mmCIF file of C-alpha atoms in Angstrom:
data_model
loop_
_atom_site.group_PDB
_atom_site.id
_atom_site.type_symbol
_atom_site.label_atom_id
_atom_site.label_comp_id
_atom_site.label_asym_id
_atom_site.label_seq_id
_atom_site.Cartn_x
_atom_site.Cartn_y
_atom_site.Cartn_z
ATOM 1 C CA UNK A 1 -19.740 -129.983 -23.617
ATOM 2 C CA UNK A 2 -21.102 -133.426 -22.666
ATOM 3 C CA UNK A 3 -17.617 -134.911 -23.033
ATOM 4 C CA UNK A 4 -16.908 -133.637 -19.513
ATOM 5 C CA UNK A 5 -17.781 -135.995 -16.690
ATOM 6 C CA UNK A 6 -19.282 -133.292 -14.462
ATOM 7 C CA UNK A 7 -21.601 -132.180 -17.278
ATOM 8 C CA UNK A 8 -22.747 -135.762 -17.855
ATOM 9 C CA UNK A 9 -23.562 -136.028 -14.131
ATOM 10 C CA UNK A 10 -25.361 -132.670 -14.192
ATOM 11 C CA UNK A 11 -27.355 -133.666 -17.305
ATOM 12 C CA UNK A 12 -28.572 -136.947 -15.789
ATOM 13 C CA UNK A 13 -29.435 -135.288 -12.476
ATOM 14 C CA UNK A 14 -31.328 -132.558 -14.358
ATOM 15 C CA UNK A 15 -33.484 -135.140 -16.164
ATOM 16 C CA UNK A 16 -34.523 -136.714 -12.871
ATOM 17 C CA UNK A 17 -35.183 -133.301 -11.324
ATOM 18 C CA UNK A 18 -37.330 -132.306 -14.302
ATOM 19 C CA UNK A 19 -39.427 -135.418 -13.777
ATOM 20 C CA UNK A 20 -39.729 -135.212 -10.003
ATOM 21 C CA UNK A 21 -40.259 -131.507 -9.224
ATOM 22 C CA UNK A 22 -43.453 -130.883 -11.264
ATOM 23 C CA UNK A 23 -44.870 -134.253 -10.193
ATOM 24 C CA UNK A 24 -44.692 -132.988 -6.604
ATOM 25 C CA UNK A 25 -45.348 -129.355 -7.471
ATOM 26 C CA UNK A 26 -48.728 -129.925 -9.120
ATOM 27 C CA UNK A 27 -50.159 -131.286 -5.849
ATOM 28 C CA UNK A 28 -48.654 -128.361 -3.913
ATOM 29 C CA UNK A 29 -50.111 -125.784 -6.301
ATOM 30 C CA UNK A 30 -53.564 -127.402 -6.249
ATOM 31 C CA UNK A 31 -53.497 -127.312 -2.446
ATOM 32 C CA UNK A 32 -52.441 -123.630 -2.560
ATOM 33 C CA UNK A 33 -49.393 -124.686 -0.612
ATOM 34 C CA UNK A 34 -46.612 -123.786 -3.029
ATOM 35 C CA UNK A 35 -44.799 -121.592 -0.466
ATOM 36 C CA UNK A 36 -43.868 -124.732 1.452
ATOM 37 C CA UNK A 37 -41.257 -125.273 -1.267
ATOM 38 C CA UNK A 38 -39.565 -122.018 -0.301
ATOM 39 C CA UNK A 39 -39.591 -122.928 3.392
ATOM 40 C CA UNK A 40 -38.213 -126.423 2.788
ATOM 41 C CA UNK A 41 -35.516 -125.097 0.456
ATOM 42 C CA UNK A 42 -34.160 -123.110 3.409
ATOM 43 C CA UNK A 43 -34.514 -126.232 5.542
ATOM 44 C CA UNK A 44 -32.361 -128.050 2.998
ATOM 45 C CA UNK A 45 -29.623 -125.448 3.477
ATOM 46 C CA UNK A 46 -29.642 -126.178 7.198
ATOM 47 C CA UNK A 47 -29.446 -129.906 6.367
ATOM 48 C CA UNK A 48 -26.541 -129.303 3.994
ATOM 49 C CA UNK A 49 -24.563 -127.373 6.608
ATOM 50 C CA UNK A 50 -25.255 -130.029 9.268
ATOM 51 C CA UNK A 51 -24.232 -132.763 6.834
ATOM 52 C CA UNK A 52 -21.005 -130.971 5.929
ATOM 53 C CA UNK A 53 -20.290 -130.264 9.592
ATOM 54 C CA UNK A 54 -20.675 -133.961 10.401
ATOM 55 C CA UNK A 55 -18.567 -135.058 7.436
ATOM 56 C CA UNK A 56 -21.582 -136.660 5.718
ATOM 57 C CA UNK A 57 -22.931 -136.319 2.191
ATOM 58 C CA UNK A 58 -24.719 -132.918 2.000
ATOM 59 C CA UNK A 59 -27.557 -134.231 -0.216
ATOM 60 C CA UNK A 60 -28.316 -136.955 2.308
ATOM 61 C CA UNK A 61 -28.106 -134.407 5.144
ATOM 62 C CA UNK A 62 -30.474 -132.102 3.239
ATOM 63 C CA UNK A 63 -32.969 -134.936 2.671
ATOM 64 C CA UNK A 64 -33.046 -136.038 6.318
ATOM 65 C CA UNK A 65 -33.364 -132.521 7.750
ATOM 66 C CA UNK A 66 -35.857 -131.362 5.109
ATOM 67 C CA UNK A 67 -38.015 -134.464 5.649
ATOM 68 C CA UNK A 68 -38.010 -133.745 9.406
ATOM 69 C CA UNK A 69 -38.981 -130.115 8.718
ATOM 70 C CA UNK A 70 -41.796 -131.234 6.420
ATOM 71 C CA UNK A 71 -43.081 -133.584 9.112
ATOM 72 C CA UNK A 72 -42.872 -130.727 11.643
ATOM 73 C CA UNK A 73 -44.971 -128.504 9.357
ATOM 74 C CA UNK A 74 -47.575 -131.243 8.997
ATOM 75 C CA UNK A 75 -47.603 -131.770 12.776
ATOM 76 C CA UNK A 76 -48.073 -128.040 13.460
ATOM 77 C CA UNK A 77 -50.968 -127.872 10.987
ATOM 78 C CA UNK A 78 -53.031 -129.674 13.618
ATOM 79 C CA UNK A 79 -52.514 -126.758 16.007
ATOM 80 C CA UNK A 80 -52.639 -123.811 13.588
ATOM 81 C CA UNK A 81 -55.306 -124.930 11.115
ATOM 82 C CA UNK A 82 -56.217 -121.397 10.032
ATOM 83 C CA UNK A 83 -52.680 -119.971 10.031
ATOM 84 C CA UNK A 84 -50.622 -122.058 7.627
ATOM 85 C CA UNK A 85 -48.464 -119.051 6.718
ATOM 86 C CA UNK A 86 -47.571 -118.665 10.398
ATOM 87 C CA UNK A 87 -46.344 -122.273 10.537
ATOM 88 C CA UNK A 88 -44.153 -121.733 7.479
ATOM 89 C CA UNK A 89 -42.697 -118.576 9.037
ATOM 90 C CA UNK A 90 -41.832 -120.423 12.265
ATOM 91 C CA UNK A 91 -40.126 -123.337 10.478
ATOM 92 C CA UNK A 92 -38.382 -120.946 8.070
ATOM 93 C CA UNK A 93 -36.959 -118.924 10.992
ATOM 94 C CA UNK A 94 -35.790 -122.121 12.705
ATOM 95 C CA UNK A 95 -34.028 -123.443 9.586
ATOM 96 C CA UNK A 96 -32.416 -120.154 8.569
ATOM 97 C CA UNK A 97 -31.241 -119.683 12.147
ATOM 98 C CA UNK A 98 -29.573 -123.098 12.185
ATOM 99 C CA UNK A 99 -27.969 -122.602 8.747
ATOM 100 C CA UNK A 100 -26.547 -119.172 9.559
ATOM 101 C CA UNK A 101 -25.325 -120.288 12.983
ATOM 102 C CA UNK A 102 -23.447 -123.272 11.519
ATOM 103 C CA UNK A 103 -21.950 -121.260 8.622
ATOM 104 C CA UNK A 104 -20.849 -118.389 10.879
ATOM 105 C CA UNK A 105 -19.418 -120.701 13.543
ATOM 106 C CA UNK A 106 -16.169 -121.062 11.585
ATOM 107 C CA UNK A 107 -16.272 -124.851 12.013
ATOM 108 C CA UNK A 108 -17.388 -125.462 8.458
ATOM 109 C CA UNK A 109 -14.340 -126.106 6.277
ATOM 110 C CA UNK A 110 -16.292 -126.308 2.998
ATOM 111 C CA UNK A 111 -17.735 -123.369 1.074
ATOM 112 C CA UNK A 112 -21.540 -123.584 1.340
ATOM 113 C CA UNK A 113 -22.149 -120.808 -1.198
ATOM 114 C CA UNK A 114 -22.302 -123.349 -4.046
ATOM 115 C CA UNK A 115 -25.504 -124.692 -2.512
ATOM 116 C CA UNK A 116 -27.074 -121.230 -2.421
ATOM 117 C CA UNK A 117 -26.710 -120.568 -6.148
ATOM 118 C CA UNK A 118 -26.268 -124.072 -7.581
ATOM 119 C CA UNK A 119 -23.099 -125.414 -9.155
ATOM 120 C CA UNK A 120 -22.762 -128.151 -11.760
ATOM 121 C CA UNK A 121 -19.134 -128.606 -10.676
ATOM 122 C CA UNK A 122 -20.227 -129.969 -7.306
ATOM 123 C CA UNK A 123 -22.360 -132.823 -8.692
ATOM 124 C CA UNK A 124 -20.507 -136.040 -7.845
ATOM 125 C CA UNK A 125 -21.156 -139.631 -8.896
ATOM 126 C CA UNK A 126 -22.467 -140.397 -5.386
ATOM 127 C CA UNK A 127 -24.864 -137.445 -5.597
ATOM 128 C CA UNK A 128 -26.113 -138.726 -8.933
ATOM 129 C CA UNK A 129 -26.840 -142.167 -7.467
ATOM 130 C CA UNK A 130 -28.631 -140.605 -4.472
ATOM 131 C CA UNK A 131 -30.705 -138.392 -6.753
ATOM 132 C CA UNK A 132 -31.679 -141.353 -8.946
ATOM 133 C CA UNK A 133 -32.702 -143.481 -5.946
ATOM 134 C CA UNK A 134 -34.696 -140.686 -4.266
ATOM 135 C CA UNK A 135 -36.377 -139.733 -7.543
ATOM 136 C CA UNK A 136 -37.373 -143.284 -8.474
ATOM 137 C CA UNK A 137 -38.730 -144.016 -4.978
ATOM 138 C CA UNK A 138 -40.675 -140.741 -4.986
ATOM 139 C CA UNK A 139 -42.224 -141.346 -8.420
ATOM 140 C CA UNK A 140 -43.167 -144.880 -7.384
ATOM 141 C CA UNK A 141 -44.902 -143.597 -4.226
ATOM 142 C CA UNK A 142 -46.759 -140.966 -6.257
ATOM 143 C CA UNK A 143 -48.035 -143.672 -8.603
ATOM 144 C CA UNK A 144 -49.157 -145.837 -5.678
ATOM 145 C CA UNK A 145 -50.917 -142.984 -3.834
ATOM 146 C CA UNK A 146 -52.022 -141.074 -6.933
ATOM 147 C CA UNK A 147 -55.812 -141.263 -6.404
ATOM 148 C CA UNK A 148 -55.641 -140.556 -2.652
ATOM 149 C CA UNK A 149 -53.313 -137.589 -3.156
ATOM 150 C CA UNK A 150 -55.532 -136.212 -5.897
ATOM 151 C CA UNK A 151 -58.604 -136.517 -3.663
ATOM 152 C CA UNK A 152 -56.841 -134.721 -0.803
ATOM 153 C CA UNK A 153 -55.554 -131.994 -3.136
ATOM 154 C CA UNK A 154 -59.061 -131.035 -4.226
ATOM 155 C CA UNK A 155 -60.940 -131.532 -0.934
ATOM 156 C CA UNK A 156 -59.131 -132.674 2.207
ATOM 157 C CA UNK A 157 -62.269 -132.837 4.378
ATOM 158 C CA UNK A 158 -64.205 -134.877 1.811
ATOM 159 C CA UNK A 159 -61.234 -137.218 1.498
ATOM 160 C CA UNK A 160 -61.252 -137.742 5.270
ATOM 161 C CA UNK A 161 -64.993 -138.523 5.209
ATOM 162 C CA UNK A 162 -64.305 -141.047 2.420
ATOM 163 C CA UNK A 163 -61.894 -142.766 4.830
ATOM 164 C CA UNK A 164 -58.732 -141.737 3.023
ATOM 165 C CA UNK A 165 -55.826 -141.739 5.481
ATOM 166 C CA UNK A 166 -55.317 -137.991 5.100
ATOM 167 C CA UNK A 167 -52.925 -137.503 8.013
ATOM 168 C CA UNK A 168 -50.635 -140.383 7.024
ATOM 169 C CA UNK A 169 -50.601 -139.449 3.338
ATOM 170 C CA UNK A 170 -49.834 -135.831 4.219
ATOM 171 C CA UNK A 171 -46.775 -136.994 6.176
ATOM 172 C CA UNK A 172 -45.683 -139.155 3.231
ATOM 173 C CA UNK A 173 -46.230 -136.200 0.907
ATOM 174 C CA UNK A 174 -44.029 -134.010 3.136
ATOM 175 C CA UNK A 175 -41.229 -136.534 2.698
ATOM 176 C CA UNK A 176 -41.762 -136.493 -1.071
ATOM 177 C CA UNK A 177 -41.414 -132.706 -1.093
ATOM 178 C CA UNK A 178 -38.233 -133.072 0.954
ATOM 179 C CA UNK A 179 -36.865 -135.517 -1.613
ATOM 180 C CA UNK A 180 -37.666 -133.124 -4.480
ATOM 181 C CA UNK A 181 -35.971 -130.216 -2.702
ATOM 182 C CA UNK A 182 -32.915 -132.268 -1.742
ATOM 183 C CA UNK A 183 -32.212 -133.602 -5.221
ATOM 184 C CA UNK A 184 -32.594 -130.139 -6.748
ATOM 185 C CA UNK A 185 -30.217 -128.315 -4.457
ATOM 186 C CA UNK A 186 -27.034 -129.279 -6.334
ATOM 187 C CA UNK A 187 -28.146 -127.904 -9.692
ATOM 188 C CA UNK A 188 -30.391 -124.896 -9.084
ATOM 189 C CA UNK A 189 -29.379 -123.949 -5.543
ATOM 190 C CA UNK A 190 -31.385 -123.161 -2.434
ATOM 191 C CA UNK A 191 -32.584 -119.741 -3.554
ATOM 192 C CA UNK A 192 -34.539 -120.888 -6.620
ATOM 193 C CA UNK A 193 -35.671 -124.408 -5.737
ATOM 194 C CA UNK A 194 -39.262 -123.287 -5.192
ATOM 195 C CA UNK A 195 -39.356 -121.848 -8.731
ATOM 196 C CA UNK A 196 -38.518 -125.281 -10.174
ATOM 197 C CA UNK A 197 -41.407 -126.775 -8.229
ATOM 198 C CA UNK A 198 -44.037 -124.120 -8.991
ATOM 199 C CA UNK A 199 -43.269 -122.360 -12.310
ATOM 200 C CA UNK A 200 -43.530 -125.335 -14.736
ATOM 201 C CA UNK A 201 -46.876 -126.179 -13.119
ATOM 202 C CA UNK A 202 -47.990 -122.539 -13.422
ATOM 203 C CA UNK A 203 -47.134 -122.617 -17.151
ATOM 204 C CA UNK A 204 -49.006 -125.902 -17.681
ATOM 205 C CA UNK A 205 -52.088 -124.606 -15.839
ATOM 206 C CA UNK A 206 -52.378 -121.824 -18.443
ATOM 207 C CA UNK A 207 -53.362 -124.472 -21.002
ATOM 208 C CA UNK A 208 -56.508 -125.250 -18.964
ATOM 209 C CA UNK A 209 -56.540 -128.981 -19.629
ATOM 210 C CA UNK A 210 -57.353 -131.916 -17.370
ATOM 211 C CA UNK A 211 -55.162 -133.012 -14.481
ATOM 212 C CA UNK A 212 -53.166 -135.675 -16.327
ATOM 213 C CA UNK A 213 -52.506 -133.456 -19.371
ATOM 214 C CA UNK A 214 -51.455 -130.629 -17.045
ATOM 215 C CA UNK A 215 -49.057 -133.000 -15.285
ATOM 216 C CA UNK A 216 -47.533 -134.123 -18.598
ATOM 217 C CA UNK A 217 -47.060 -130.524 -19.774
ATOM 218 C CA UNK A 218 -45.600 -129.610 -16.361
ATOM 219 C CA UNK A 219 -42.902 -132.243 -16.897
ATOM 220 C CA UNK A 220 -42.298 -131.021 -20.478
ATOM 221 C CA UNK A 221 -41.942 -127.399 -19.325
ATOM 222 C CA UNK A 222 -39.733 -128.470 -16.431
ATOM 223 C CA UNK A 223 -37.479 -130.441 -18.771
ATOM 224 C CA UNK A 224 -37.251 -127.420 -21.087
ATOM 225 C CA UNK A 225 -36.497 -125.013 -18.232
ATOM 226 C CA UNK A 226 -33.785 -126.960 -16.513
ATOM 227 C CA UNK A 227 -31.961 -128.291 -19.598
ATOM 228 C CA UNK A 228 -31.991 -124.886 -21.329
ATOM 229 C CA UNK A 229 -30.856 -123.292 -18.074
ATOM 230 C CA UNK A 230 -28.081 -125.843 -17.650
ATOM 231 C CA UNK A 231 -26.686 -125.617 -21.189
ATOM 232 C CA UNK A 232 -26.989 -121.838 -21.572
ATOM 233 C CA UNK A 233 -25.491 -121.142 -18.149
ATOM 234 C CA UNK A 234 -22.511 -123.318 -19.112
ATOM 235 C CA UNK A 235 -21.775 -121.221 -22.210
ATOM 236 C CA UNK A 236 -22.525 -117.915 -20.479
ATOM 237 C CA UNK A 237 -20.408 -118.799 -17.450
ATOM 238 C CA UNK A 238 -23.113 -118.021 -14.893
ATOM 239 C CA UNK A 239 -24.641 -120.035 -12.042
ATOM 240 C CA UNK A 240 -27.189 -122.535 -13.412
ATOM 241 C CA UNK A 241 -29.681 -121.868 -10.610
ATOM 242 C CA UNK A 242 -30.291 -118.214 -11.384
ATOM 243 C CA UNK A 243 -30.375 -118.735 -15.138
ATOM 244 C CA UNK A 244 -32.780 -121.687 -14.843
ATOM 245 C CA UNK A 245 -35.122 -119.447 -12.846
ATOM 246 C CA UNK A 246 -34.942 -116.836 -15.642
ATOM 247 C CA UNK A 247 -35.696 -119.479 -18.274
ATOM 248 C CA UNK A 248 -38.663 -120.702 -16.194
ATOM 249 C CA UNK A 249 -40.126 -117.200 -16.011
ATOM 250 C CA UNK A 250 -39.506 -116.676 -19.752
ATOM 251 C CA UNK A 251 -41.306 -119.939 -20.626
ATOM 252 C CA UNK A 252 -44.254 -118.970 -18.407
ATOM 253 C CA UNK A 253 -44.490 -115.548 -20.108
ATOM 254 C CA UNK A 254 -44.300 -117.165 -23.567
ATOM 255 C CA UNK A 255 -47.119 -119.577 -22.700
ATOM 256 C CA UNK A 256 -49.297 -116.688 -21.427
ATOM 257 C CA UNK A 257 -48.614 -114.650 -24.602
ATOM 258 C CA UNK A 258 -49.290 -117.675 -26.827
ATOM 259 C CA UNK A 259 -52.538 -118.337 -24.992
ATOM 260 C CA UNK A 260 -53.618 -114.711 -25.444
ATOM 261 C CA UNK A 261 -52.804 -114.740 -29.202
ATOM 262 C CA UNK A 262 -54.619 -118.056 -29.624
ATOM 263 C CA UNK A 263 -57.667 -116.640 -27.830
ATOM 264 C CA UNK A 264 -57.706 -113.493 -30.034
ATOM 265 C CA UNK A 265 -57.225 -115.563 -33.216
ATOM 266 C CA UNK A 266 -60.103 -117.846 -32.239
ATOM 267 C CA UNK A 267 -62.357 -114.860 -31.544
ATOM 268 C CA UNK A 268 -61.506 -113.249 -34.901
ATOM 269 C CA UNK A 269 -62.090 -116.548 -36.687
ATOM 270 C CA UNK A 270 -65.489 -116.876 -35.011
ATOM 271 C CA UNK A 271 -66.383 -113.302 -36.019
ATOM 272 C CA UNK A 272 -65.370 -113.958 -39.648
ATOM 273 C CA UNK A 273 -67.594 -117.066 -39.808
ATOM 274 C CA UNK A 274 -70.652 -115.227 -38.458
#
């Protein structure tokens, strides 16, 4: 299977996605802001259609438009502090409206459906290079801003009092989310991007460990989800996006069941000792 060039590209892109998505997703989940992934995934579709319409690389178009949408969400948070869901609905409507209008205009000469469901056949060498650059820059920024982002994730107001540049870091974080969404769109598709950001983190949180251990397990679960989804979808002849989402849910369920069995076994062991 890996003798094919497109599968080699897809494999390398998947490794970078598996590293990047949970690294971003864990901060989103801790901030109870995981639905922003769903909104920005639809923004990426609008970016893809605009990029294709302008004859540009769709991944680059998705990154630019999604980053602008993330910045717009952060800007609107200043006006709708108690209605974050309303902001997401407004931006979602704007992005879906643009995407549908461009697709239905008849001026798009490329099939955009591959970006909805994900297609390993569409991963080009240029896409791979873009994904690698965006992923490496994003991981580097996370490492540089790690402590500030962690502080903001747990208590934004306390971070502001401690003179952390909350507003600026939130804008930077929005761009990081945009990068994660943009690099994922080729493999898993628009419809299930948010699952790649949130589900590995949800599985890792079940282990109830510290932040760093949870982050490491999030990456491990993400790697498992996306590589299993990629390989199995190839042999089953189905879209990798949908199957990766199924694998992610299955891994989460397995972790919950394992945790429950481990808890029962520990209780029985304690009862036997007493």
